[in-house]
Coordinates of C-alpha atoms in Angstrom, one line a residue:
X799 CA -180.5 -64.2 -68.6
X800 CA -183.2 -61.5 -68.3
X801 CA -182.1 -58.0 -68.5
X802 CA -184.7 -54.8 -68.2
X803 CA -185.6 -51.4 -66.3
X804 CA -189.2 -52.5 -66.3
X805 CA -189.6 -55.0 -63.6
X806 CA -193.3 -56.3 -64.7
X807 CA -192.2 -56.9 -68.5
X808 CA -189.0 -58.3 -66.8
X809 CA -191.2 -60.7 -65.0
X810 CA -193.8 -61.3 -67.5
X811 CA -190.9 -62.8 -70.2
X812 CA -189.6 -64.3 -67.4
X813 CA -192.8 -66.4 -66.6
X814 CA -193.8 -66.8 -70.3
X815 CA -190.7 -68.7 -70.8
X816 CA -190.8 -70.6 -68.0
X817 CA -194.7 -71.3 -69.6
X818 CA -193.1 -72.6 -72.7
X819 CA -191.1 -75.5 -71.4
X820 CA -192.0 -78.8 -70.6
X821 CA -192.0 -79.7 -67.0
X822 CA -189.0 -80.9 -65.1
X823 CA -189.4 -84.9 -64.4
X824 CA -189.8 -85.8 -60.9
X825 CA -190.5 -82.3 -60.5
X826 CA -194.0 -81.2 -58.3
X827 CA -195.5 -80.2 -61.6
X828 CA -194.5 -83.7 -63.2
X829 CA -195.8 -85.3 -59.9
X830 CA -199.2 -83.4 -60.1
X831 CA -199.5 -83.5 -63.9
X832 CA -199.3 -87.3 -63.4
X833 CA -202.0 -87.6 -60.7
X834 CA -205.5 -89.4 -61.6
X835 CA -207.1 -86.4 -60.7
X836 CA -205.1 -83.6 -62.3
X837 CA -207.3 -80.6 -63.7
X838 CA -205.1 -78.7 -66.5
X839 CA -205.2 -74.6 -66.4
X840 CA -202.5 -74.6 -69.0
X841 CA -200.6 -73.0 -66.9
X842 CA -197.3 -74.6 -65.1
X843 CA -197.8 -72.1 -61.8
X844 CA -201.6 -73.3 -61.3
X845 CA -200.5 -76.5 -62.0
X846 CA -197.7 -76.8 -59.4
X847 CA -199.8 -74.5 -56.8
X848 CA -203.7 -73.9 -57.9
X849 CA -204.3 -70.8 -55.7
X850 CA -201.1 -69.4 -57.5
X851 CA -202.3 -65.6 -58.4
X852 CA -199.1 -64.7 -60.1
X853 CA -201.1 -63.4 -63.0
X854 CA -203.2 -60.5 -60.7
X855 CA -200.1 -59.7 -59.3
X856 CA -198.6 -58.8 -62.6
X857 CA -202.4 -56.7 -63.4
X858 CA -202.2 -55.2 -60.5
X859 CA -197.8 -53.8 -60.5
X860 CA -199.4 -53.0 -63.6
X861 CA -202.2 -50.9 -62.4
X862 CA -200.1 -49.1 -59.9
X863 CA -197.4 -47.7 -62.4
X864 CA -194.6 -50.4 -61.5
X865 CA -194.2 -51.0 -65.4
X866 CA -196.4 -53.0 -68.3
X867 CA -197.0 -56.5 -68.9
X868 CA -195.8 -55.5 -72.8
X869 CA -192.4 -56.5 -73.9
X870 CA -189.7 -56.6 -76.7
X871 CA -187.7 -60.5 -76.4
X872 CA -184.1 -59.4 -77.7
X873 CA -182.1 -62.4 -78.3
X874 CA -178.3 -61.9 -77.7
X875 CA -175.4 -63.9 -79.0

């Protein structure tokens, strides 16, 4: 579970831990990772949907004062 007041960082973690697992088999990135012709952008969004723009969005919430891409991880147990 994410917790924060700042909905970019919030989403930022959120997407760099998704980034740091390994893909789901039988998943649509597995299926596309395993294609002939698969181009990796080391990234699972672009590799499950190539127009994905989820980093500009981030930039641009960003830009507009929504919050900050920075972020403190706090593990809780």
């Amino acid at each position: 579970m994410f917790v924060s007041d700042d909905m970019i960082a919030l989403d930022r973690a959120c997407a760099d831990a998704c980034l740091m697992q390994k893909p789901i088999e039988g998943s649509q990135l597995s299926d596309n990772m395993a294609k002939a012709d698969f181009v990796d952008h080391h990234d699972h969004f672009r590799n499950s949907q190539p127009n994905c723009q989820w980093k500009s969005c981030l930039a641009h919430g960003e830009k507009i004062g929504l919050g900050t891409q920075n972020y403190e991880l706090v593990v809780m147990k």
